[in-house]
C-alpha cells in the first residue's frame, strides 16, 4: 500500500548511518544524526551509542570531521539527513 500524506508510520527506523558529507569552511565534515531515545529500551540506546561511536571513528580515520546533528524531528517527518537535502528536479 502507498503511504498517503499525513499517514503515520507503524514504526520508525532511526539509523545513525544516515550521514551527510558536506564541505564546511574548507573542512571535510560529516553530519551524523542523533535521536532522542529516552523512551526506547536501554539495550537499544546502548546499541545506538555504539553505532554512533563506530560510525564517527570510521569517518575520522578517512579524514572527515564528524558533527552530530539532532535529527529526531526529521525522522518523525519520515526522512533523515539525506532525504532533507535530496535535490528535486524542476
mmCIF file of N, CA, C and O in Angstrom:
data_model
loop_
_atom_site.group_PDB
_atom_site.id
_atom_site.type_symbol
_atom_site.label_atom_id
_atom_site.label_comp_id
_atom_site.label_asym_id
_atom_site.label_seq_id
_atom_site.Cartn_x
_atom_site.Cartn_y
_atom_site.Cartn_z
ATOM 1 N N UNK A 1 0.831 -1.186 0.000
ATOM 2 C CA UNK A 1 0.000 0.000 0.000
ATOM 3 C C UNK A 1 0.871 1.243 0.000
ATOM 4 O O UNK A 1 1.882 1.310 0.691
ATOM 5 N N UNK A 2 0.443 2.264 -0.710
ATOM 6 C CA UNK A 2 1.178 3.530 -0.759
ATOM 7 C C UNK A 2 0.942 4.315 0.521
ATOM 8 O O UNK A 2 -0.128 4.244 1.123
ATOM 9 N N UNK A 3 1.946 5.052 0.932
ATOM 10 C CA UNK A 3 1.810 5.933 2.095
ATOM 11 C C UNK A 3 1.209 7.246 1.615
ATOM 12 O O UNK A 3 1.713 7.864 0.676
ATOM 13 N N UNK A 4 0.135 7.641 2.216
ATOM 14 C CA UNK A 4 -0.536 8.885 1.865
ATOM 15 C C UNK A 4 -0.026 10.016 2.749
ATOM 16 O O UNK A 4 0.429 9.787 3.872
ATOM 17 N N UNK A 5 -0.117 11.255 2.261
ATOM 18 C CA UNK A 5 0.282 12.420 3.049
ATOM 19 C C UNK A 5 -0.492 12.429 4.361
ATOM 20 O O UNK A 5 -1.693 12.190 4.389
ATOM 21 N N UNK A 6 0.197 12.668 5.457
ATOM 22 C CA UNK A 6 -0.440 12.713 6.763
ATOM 23 C C UNK A 6 -0.492 11.381 7.484
ATOM 24 O O UNK A 6 -0.810 11.324 8.662
ATOM 25 N N UNK A 7 -0.212 10.277 6.774
ATOM 26 C CA UNK A 7 -0.186 8.965 7.426
ATOM 27 C C UNK A 7 0.969 8.903 8.419
ATOM 28 O O UNK A 7 2.025 9.460 8.178
ATOM 29 N N UNK A 8 0.772 8.217 9.504
ATOM 30 C CA UNK A 8 1.828 7.997 10.488
ATOM 31 C C UNK A 8 2.322 6.565 10.340
ATOM 32 O O UNK A 8 1.522 5.647 10.213
ATOM 33 N N UNK A 9 3.631 6.371 10.373
ATOM 34 C CA UNK A 9 4.157 5.012 10.227
ATOM 35 C C UNK A 9 3.884 4.185 11.478
ATOM 36 O O UNK A 9 3.688 4.728 12.555
ATOM 37 N N UNK A 10 3.899 2.870 11.323
ATOM 38 C CA UNK A 10 3.739 1.977 12.468
ATOM 39 C C UNK A 10 5.029 1.890 13.263
ATOM 40 O O UNK A 10 5.018 1.528 14.425
ATOM 41 N N UNK A 11 6.153 2.212 12.643
ATOM 42 C CA UNK A 11 7.445 2.224 13.324
ATOM 43 C C UNK A 11 8.361 3.190 12.585
ATOM 44 O O UNK A 11 8.111 3.548 11.443
ATOM 45 N N UNK A 12 9.417 3.605 13.264
ATOM 46 C CA UNK A 12 10.431 4.461 12.650
ATOM 47 C C UNK A 12 11.763 3.749 12.696
ATOM 48 O O UNK A 12 12.095 3.113 13.690
ATOM 49 N N UNK A 13 12.522 3.858 11.650
ATOM 50 C CA UNK A 13 13.874 3.321 11.631
ATOM 51 C C UNK A 13 14.822 4.489 11.872
ATOM 52 O O UNK A 13 14.968 5.354 11.019
ATOM 53 N N UNK A 14 15.399 4.541 13.064
ATOM 54 C CA UNK A 14 16.310 5.615 13.428
ATOM 55 C C UNK A 14 17.730 5.115 13.222
ATOM 56 O O UNK A 14 18.274 4.412 14.059
ATOM 57 N N UNK A 15 18.323 5.453 12.110
ATOM 58 C CA UNK A 15 19.625 4.910 11.757
ATOM 59 C C UNK A 15 20.730 5.951 11.900
ATOM 60 O O UNK A 15 20.703 6.987 11.233
ATOM 61 N N UNK A 16 21.735 5.659 12.738
ATOM 62 C CA UNK A 16 22.864 6.573 12.842
ATOM 63 C C UNK A 16 23.738 6.548 11.596
ATOM 64 O O UNK A 16 24.652 7.339 11.467
ATOM 65 N N UNK A 17 23.453 5.651 10.663
ATOM 66 C CA UNK A 17 24.274 5.564 9.457
ATOM 67 C C UNK A 17 23.777 6.481 8.340
ATOM 68 O O UNK A 17 24.372 6.510 7.274
ATOM 69 N N UNK A 18 22.728 7.230 8.560
ATOM 70 C CA UNK A 18 22.214 8.154 7.553
ATOM 71 C C UNK A 18 23.011 9.450 7.645
ATOM 72 O O UNK A 18 22.526 10.476 8.109
ATOM 73 N N UNK A 19 24.258 9.409 7.200
ATOM 74 C CA UNK A 19 25.173 10.544 7.304
ATOM 75 C C UNK A 19 25.110 11.401 6.049
ATOM 76 O O UNK A 19 24.696 10.951 4.987
ATOM 77 N N UNK A 20 25.565 12.653 6.205
ATOM 78 C CA UNK A 20 25.606 13.577 5.079
ATOM 79 C C UNK A 20 26.997 14.190 5.029
ATOM 80 O O UNK A 20 27.459 14.776 6.008
ATOM 81 N N UNK A 21 27.678 14.032 3.901
ATOM 82 C CA UNK A 21 29.019 14.590 3.717
ATOM 83 C C UNK A 21 28.906 15.990 3.138
ATOM 84 O O UNK A 21 28.282 16.177 2.090
ATOM 85 N N UNK A 22 29.506 16.981 3.820
ATOM 86 C CA UNK A 22 29.430 18.371 3.360
ATOM 87 C C UNK A 22 30.770 19.081 3.582
ATOM 88 O O UNK A 22 31.459 18.812 4.552
ATOM 89 N N UNK A 23 31.121 20.004 2.670
ATOM 90 C CA UNK A 23 32.297 20.835 2.913
ATOM 91 C C UNK A 23 31.859 22.048 3.745
ATOM 92 O O UNK A 23 30.930 22.749 3.384
ATOM 93 N N UNK A 24 32.504 22.270 4.877
ATOM 94 C CA UNK A 24 32.185 23.412 5.737
ATOM 95 C C UNK A 24 33.477 24.191 5.956
ATOM 96 O O UNK A 24 34.387 23.694 6.624
ATOM 97 N N UNK A 25 33.568 25.387 5.381
ATOM 98 C CA UNK A 25 34.760 26.204 5.542
ATOM 99 C C UNK A 25 36.024 25.496 5.092
ATOM 100 O O UNK A 25 37.067 25.645 5.722
ATOM 101 N N UNK A 26 35.936 24.714 4.034
ATOM 102 C CA UNK A 26 37.098 24.003 3.529
ATOM 103 C C UNK A 26 37.402 22.704 4.259
ATOM 104 O O UNK A 26 38.332 22.006 3.893
ATOM 105 N N UNK A 27 36.636 22.382 5.290
ATOM 106 C CA UNK A 27 36.836 21.131 6.028
ATOM 107 C C UNK A 27 35.881 20.071 5.521
ATOM 108 O O UNK A 27 34.725 20.354 5.220
ATOM 109 N N UNK A 28 36.368 18.862 5.475
ATOM 110 C CA UNK A 28 35.511 17.722 5.114
ATOM 111 C C UNK A 28 34.731 17.350 6.375
ATOM 112 O O UNK A 28 35.276 16.774 7.302
ATOM 113 N N UNK A 29 33.465 17.691 6.387
ATOM 114 C CA UNK A 29 32.613 17.488 7.557
ATOM 115 C C UNK A 29 31.542 16.462 7.232
ATOM 116 O O UNK A 29 30.973 16.476 6.151
ATOM 117 N N UNK A 30 31.284 15.586 8.190
ATOM 118 C CA UNK A 30 30.200 14.614 8.037
ATOM 119 C C UNK A 30 29.187 14.887 9.144
ATOM 120 O O UNK A 30 29.541 14.981 10.318
ATOM 121 N N UNK A 31 27.933 15.075 8.757
ATOM 122 C CA UNK A 31 26.848 15.268 9.717
ATOM 123 C C UNK A 31 26.293 13.898 10.067
ATOM 124 O O UNK A 31 25.881 13.142 9.187
ATOM 125 N N UNK A 32 26.305 13.590 11.355
ATOM 126 C CA UNK A 32 25.809 12.300 11.839
ATOM 127 C C UNK A 32 24.561 12.533 12.692
ATOM 128 O O UNK A 32 24.586 13.364 13.594
ATOM 129 N N UNK A 33 23.461 11.832 12.418
ATOM 130 C CA UNK A 33 22.230 12.063 13.169
ATOM 131 C C UNK A 33 22.290 11.502 14.587
ATOM 132 O O UNK A 33 22.954 10.509 14.856
ATOM 133 N N UNK A 34 21.608 12.210 15.480
ATOM 134 C CA UNK A 34 21.424 11.767 16.868
ATOM 135 C C UNK A 34 19.937 11.898 17.152
ATOM 136 O O UNK A 34 19.285 12.804 16.653
ATOM 137 N N UNK A 35 19.408 10.995 17.970
ATOM 138 C CA UNK A 35 17.973 10.972 18.222
ATOM 139 C C UNK A 35 17.672 11.013 19.710
ATOM 140 O O UNK A 35 18.472 10.573 20.527
ATOM 141 N N UNK A 36 16.500 11.520 20.045
ATOM 142 C CA UNK A 36 16.020 11.499 21.434
ATOM 143 C C UNK A 36 15.460 10.100 21.681
ATOM 144 O O UNK A 36 14.425 9.742 21.129
ATOM 145 N N UNK A 37 16.156 9.335 22.506
ATOM 146 C CA UNK A 37 15.810 7.924 22.684
ATOM 147 C C UNK A 37 15.411 7.588 24.111
ATOM 148 O O UNK A 37 15.421 6.409 24.501
ATOM 149 N N UNK A 38 15.048 8.576 24.903
ATOM 150 C CA UNK A 38 14.752 8.339 26.324
ATOM 151 C C UNK A 38 13.670 7.273 26.520
ATOM 152 O O UNK A 38 13.709 6.526 27.497
ATOM 153 N N UNK A 39 12.722 7.172 25.614
ATOM 154 C CA UNK A 39 11.616 6.227 25.771
ATOM 155 C C UNK A 39 11.930 4.842 25.198
ATOM 156 O O UNK A 39 11.129 3.926 25.321
ATOM 157 N N UNK A 40 13.092 4.693 24.584
ATOM 158 C CA UNK A 40 13.469 3.412 23.994
ATOM 159 C C UNK A 40 14.081 2.506 25.061
ATOM 160 O O UNK A 40 14.619 2.978 26.056
ATOM 161 N N UNK A 41 14.052 1.198 24.850
ATOM 162 C CA UNK A 41 14.676 0.271 25.805
ATOM 163 C C UNK A 41 16.176 0.571 25.954
ATOM 164 O O UNK A 41 16.830 1.016 25.016
ATOM 165 N N UNK A 42 16.678 0.277 27.155
ATOM 166 C CA UNK A 42 18.080 0.547 27.476
ATOM 167 C C UNK A 42 19.022 -0.110 26.465
ATOM 168 O O UNK A 42 19.985 0.507 26.009
ATOM 169 N N UNK A 43 18.765 -1.329 26.078
ATOM 170 C CA UNK A 43 19.623 -2.045 25.127
ATOM 171 C C UNK A 43 19.683 -1.333 23.781
ATOM 172 O O UNK A 43 20.734 -1.262 23.151
ATOM 173 N N UNK A 44 18.577 -0.791 23.326
ATOM 174 C CA UNK A 44 18.555 -0.065 22.065
ATOM 175 C C UNK A 44 19.412 1.201 22.172
ATOM 176 O O UNK A 44 20.161 1.527 21.264
ATOM 177 N N UNK A 45 19.293 1.913 23.290
ATOM 178 C CA UNK A 45 20.092 3.129 23.491
ATOM 179 C C UNK A 45 21.580 2.808 23.496
ATOM 180 O O UNK A 45 22.389 3.537 22.916
ATOM 181 N N UNK A 46 21.965 1.695 24.131
ATOM 182 C CA UNK A 46 23.365 1.289 24.152
ATOM 183 C C UNK A 46 23.863 0.954 22.747
ATOM 184 O O UNK A 46 24.965 1.346 22.361
ATOM 185 N N UNK A 47 23.058 0.248 22.001
ATOM 186 C CA UNK A 47 23.418 -0.115 20.637
ATOM 187 C C UNK A 47 23.562 1.131 19.769
ATOM 188 O O UNK A 47 24.509 1.249 18.987
ATOM 189 N N UNK A 48 22.650 2.075 19.922
ATOM 190 C CA UNK A 48 22.719 3.326 19.167
ATOM 191 C C UNK A 48 24.022 4.070 19.468
ATOM 192 O O UNK A 48 24.691 4.551 18.555
ATOM 193 N N UNK A 49 24.399 4.170 20.750
ATOM 194 C CA UNK A 49 25.658 4.842 21.118
ATOM 195 C C UNK A 49 26.857 4.137 20.489
ATOM 196 O O UNK A 49 27.767 4.783 19.966
ATOM 197 N N UNK A 50 26.863 2.817 20.528
ATOM 198 C CA UNK A 50 27.976 2.059 19.948
ATOM 199 C C UNK A 50 28.067 2.295 18.437
ATOM 200 O O UNK A 50 29.164 2.497 17.906
ATOM 201 N N UNK A 51 26.937 2.280 17.753
ATOM 202 C CA UNK A 51 26.937 2.535 16.310
ATOM 203 C C UNK A 51 27.441 3.938 16.005
ATOM 204 O O UNK A 51 28.225 4.142 15.085
ATOM 205 N N UNK A 52 26.967 4.930 16.762
ATOM 206 C CA UNK A 52 27.398 6.309 16.503
ATOM 207 C C UNK A 52 28.901 6.474 16.722
ATOM 208 O O UNK A 52 29.576 7.136 15.937
ATOM 209 N N UNK A 53 29.446 5.856 17.777
ATOM 210 C CA UNK A 53 30.900 5.925 18.022
ATOM 211 C C UNK A 53 31.670 5.279 16.873
ATOM 212 O O UNK A 53 32.659 5.831 16.376
ATOM 213 N N UNK A 54 31.225 4.105 16.450
ATOM 214 C CA UNK A 54 31.905 3.390 15.369
ATOM 215 C C UNK A 54 31.839 4.169 14.066
ATOM 216 O O UNK A 54 32.817 4.270 13.336
ATOM 217 N N UNK A 55 30.694 4.702 13.759
ATOM 218 C CA UNK A 55 30.489 5.456 12.524
ATOM 219 C C UNK A 55 31.385 6.694 12.514
ATOM 220 O O UNK A 55 32.052 6.973 11.523
ATOM 221 N N UNK A 56 31.437 7.434 13.620
ATOM 222 C CA UNK A 56 32.287 8.622 13.717
ATOM 223 C C UNK A 56 33.757 8.235 13.587
ATOM 224 O O UNK A 56 34.531 8.917 12.895
ATOM 225 N N UNK A 57 34.154 7.150 14.217
ATOM 226 C CA UNK A 57 35.537 6.688 14.154
ATOM 227 C C UNK A 57 35.937 6.330 12.726
ATOM 228 O O UNK A 57 37.037 6.658 12.263
ATOM 229 N N UNK A 58 35.036 5.677 12.014
ATOM 230 C CA UNK A 58 35.302 5.299 10.633
ATOM 231 C C UNK A 58 35.527 6.539 9.767
ATOM 232 O O UNK A 58 36.450 6.599 8.962
ATOM 233 N N UNK A 59 34.703 7.566 9.944
ATOM 234 C CA UNK A 59 34.873 8.795 9.155
ATOM 235 C C UNK A 59 36.159 9.528 9.542
ATOM 236 O O UNK A 59 36.868 10.040 8.676
ATOM 237 N N UNK A 60 36.450 9.629 10.848
ATOM 238 C CA UNK A 60 37.695 10.285 11.295
ATOM 239 C C UNK A 60 38.918 9.630 10.654
ATOM 240 O O UNK A 60 39.834 10.307 10.215
ATOM 241 N N UNK A 61 38.917 8.307 10.604
ATOM 242 C CA UNK A 61 40.042 7.565 10.027
ATOM 243 C C UNK A 61 40.216 7.876 8.541
ATOM 244 O O UNK A 61 41.302 7.668 7.991
ATOM 245 N N UNK A 62 39.194 8.393 7.907
ATOM 246 C CA UNK A 62 39.253 8.714 6.481
ATOM 247 C C UNK A 62 39.349 10.221 6.229
ATOM 248 O O UNK A 62 39.124 10.690 5.118
ATOM 249 N N UNK A 63 39.655 10.986 7.289
ATOM 250 C CA UNK A 63 39.889 12.421 7.122
ATOM 251 C C UNK A 63 38.672 13.321 7.207
ATOM 252 O O UNK A 63 38.743 14.493 6.846
ATOM 253 N N UNK A 64 37.563 12.814 7.714
ATOM 254 C CA UNK A 64 36.349 13.608 7.863
ATOM 255 C C UNK A 64 36.183 14.031 9.321
ATOM 256 O O UNK A 64 36.546 13.284 10.225
ATOM 257 N N UNK A 65 35.613 15.204 9.537
ATOM 258 C CA UNK A 65 35.326 15.686 10.883
ATOM 259 C C UNK A 65 33.859 15.425 11.191
ATOM 260 O O UNK A 65 32.981 16.044 10.571
ATOM 261 N N UNK A 66 33.556 14.518 12.122
ATOM 262 C CA UNK A 66 32.158 14.231 12.458
ATOM 263 C C UNK A 66 31.528 15.366 13.258
ATOM 264 O O UNK A 66 32.155 15.950 14.137
ATOM 265 N N UNK A 67 30.285 15.685 12.929
ATOM 266 C CA UNK A 67 29.488 16.666 13.658
ATOM 267 C C UNK A 67 28.118 16.033 13.896
ATOM 268 O O UNK A 67 27.462 15.602 12.950
ATOM 269 N N UNK A 68 27.720 15.961 15.156
ATOM 270 C CA UNK A 68 26.434 15.354 15.497
ATOM 271 C C UNK A 68 25.314 16.373 15.330
ATOM 272 O O UNK A 68 25.452 17.519 15.736
ATOM 273 N N UNK A 69 24.206 15.932 14.741
ATOM 274 C CA UNK A 69 23.051 16.789 14.478
ATOM 275 C C UNK A 69 21.804 16.131 15.069
ATOM 276 O O UNK A 69 21.542 14.954 14.803
ATOM 277 N N UNK A 70 21.061 16.862 15.873
ATOM 278 C CA UNK A 70 19.790 16.353 16.415
ATOM 279 C C UNK A 70 18.822 16.151 15.244
ATOM 280 O O UNK A 70 18.528 17.094 14.506
ATOM 281 N N UNK A 71 18.352 14.920 15.046
ATOM 282 C CA UNK A 71 17.544 14.597 13.866
ATOM 283 C C UNK A 71 16.210 13.942 14.185
ATOM 284 O O UNK A 71 15.561 13.407 13.293
ATOM 285 N N UNK A 72 15.766 14.011 15.434
ATOM 286 C CA UNK A 72 14.514 13.354 15.814
ATOM 287 C C UNK A 72 13.330 13.894 15.014
ATOM 288 O O UNK A 72 12.513 13.122 14.499
ATOM 289 N N UNK A 73 13.230 15.208 14.889
ATOM 290 C CA UNK A 73 12.096 15.789 14.164
ATOM 291 C C UNK A 73 12.120 15.429 12.685
ATOM 292 O O UNK A 73 11.068 15.221 12.076
ATOM 293 N N UNK A 74 13.311 15.336 12.101
ATOM 294 C CA UNK A 74 13.400 14.873 10.705
ATOM 295 C C UNK A 74 12.857 13.453 10.586
ATOM 296 O O UNK A 74 12.103 13.144 9.666
ATOM 297 N N UNK A 75 13.246 12.588 11.511
ATOM 298 C CA UNK A 75 12.781 11.196 11.472
ATOM 299 C C UNK A 75 11.268 11.123 11.611
ATOM 300 O O UNK A 75 10.612 10.318 10.936
ATOM 301 N N UNK A 76 10.700 11.955 12.461
ATOM 302 C CA UNK A 76 9.240 11.962 12.628
ATOM 303 C C UNK A 76 8.536 12.449 11.373
ATOM 304 O O UNK A 76 7.375 12.129 11.141
ATOM 305 N N UNK A 77 9.249 13.204 10.544
ATOM 306 C CA UNK A 77 8.708 13.655 9.263
ATOM 307 C C UNK A 77 8.969 12.658 8.150
ATOM 308 O O UNK A 77 8.801 12.963 6.982
ATOM 309 N N UNK A 78 9.397 11.453 8.521
ATOM 310 C CA UNK A 78 9.638 10.341 7.601
ATOM 311 C C UNK A 78 10.834 10.569 6.677
ATOM 312 O O UNK A 78 10.841 10.137 5.527
ATOM 313 N N UNK A 79 11.839 11.252 7.171
ATOM 314 C CA UNK A 79 13.069 11.427 6.399
ATOM 315 C C UNK A 79 14.221 11.692 7.345
ATOM 316 O O UNK A 79 14.016 11.931 8.523
ATOM 317 N N UNK A 80 15.432 11.624 6.825
ATOM 318 C CA UNK A 80 16.600 11.954 7.635
ATOM 319 C C UNK A 80 17.489 12.910 6.852
ATOM 320 O O UNK A 80 17.011 13.602 5.951
ATOM 321 N N UNK A 81 18.755 12.970 7.161
ATOM 322 C CA UNK A 81 19.640 13.986 6.596
ATOM 323 C C UNK A 81 19.708 13.946 5.076
ATOM 324 O O UNK A 81 19.589 14.977 4.419
ATOM 325 N N UNK A 82 19.877 12.775 4.508
ATOM 326 C CA UNK A 82 19.969 12.705 3.045
ATOM 327 C C UNK A 82 18.625 13.025 2.393
ATOM 328 O O UNK A 82 18.582 13.675 1.346
ATOM 329 N N UNK A 83 17.533 12.610 2.996
ATOM 330 C CA UNK A 83 16.209 12.915 2.447
ATOM 331 C C UNK A 83 15.965 14.427 2.428
ATOM 332 O O UNK A 83 15.428 14.964 1.468
ATOM 333 N N UNK A 84 16.359 15.089 3.516
ATOM 334 C CA UNK A 84 16.110 16.531 3.639
ATOM 335 C C UNK A 84 16.931 17.352 2.662
ATOM 336 O O UNK A 84 16.595 18.498 2.371
ATOM 337 N N UNK A 85 18.003 16.788 2.133
ATOM 338 C CA UNK A 85 18.862 17.541 1.212
ATOM 339 C C UNK A 85 18.804 17.019 -0.213
ATOM 340 O O UNK A 85 19.543 17.472 -1.076
ATOM 341 N N UNK A 86 17.919 16.082 -0.481
ATOM 342 C CA UNK A 86 17.822 15.490 -1.820
ATOM 343 C C UNK A 86 17.310 16.533 -2.804
ATOM 344 O O UNK A 86 16.258 17.163 -2.583
ATOM 345 N N UNK A 87 18.032 16.764 -3.895
ATOM 346 C CA UNK A 87 17.574 17.754 -4.881
ATOM 347 C C UNK A 87 16.356 17.247 -5.641
ATOM 348 O O UNK A 87 16.294 16.084 -6.027
ATOM 349 N N UNK A 88 15.403 18.113 -5.803
ATOM 350 C CA UNK A 88 14.181 17.777 -6.540
ATOM 351 C C UNK A 88 14.250 18.492 -7.886
ATOM 352 O O UNK A 88 14.362 19.715 -7.939
ATOM 353 N N UNK A 89 14.241 17.753 -8.980
ATOM 354 C CA UNK A 89 14.311 18.397 -10.301
ATOM 355 C C UNK A 89 13.065 19.251 -10.564
ATOM 356 O O UNK A 89 11.961 18.889 -10.181
ATOM 357 N N UNK A 90 13.281 20.371 -11.187
ATOM 358 C CA UNK A 90 12.160 21.256 -11.515
ATOM 359 C C UNK A 90 11.657 21.012 -12.910
ATOM 360 O O UNK A 90 12.292 20.647 -13.792
#
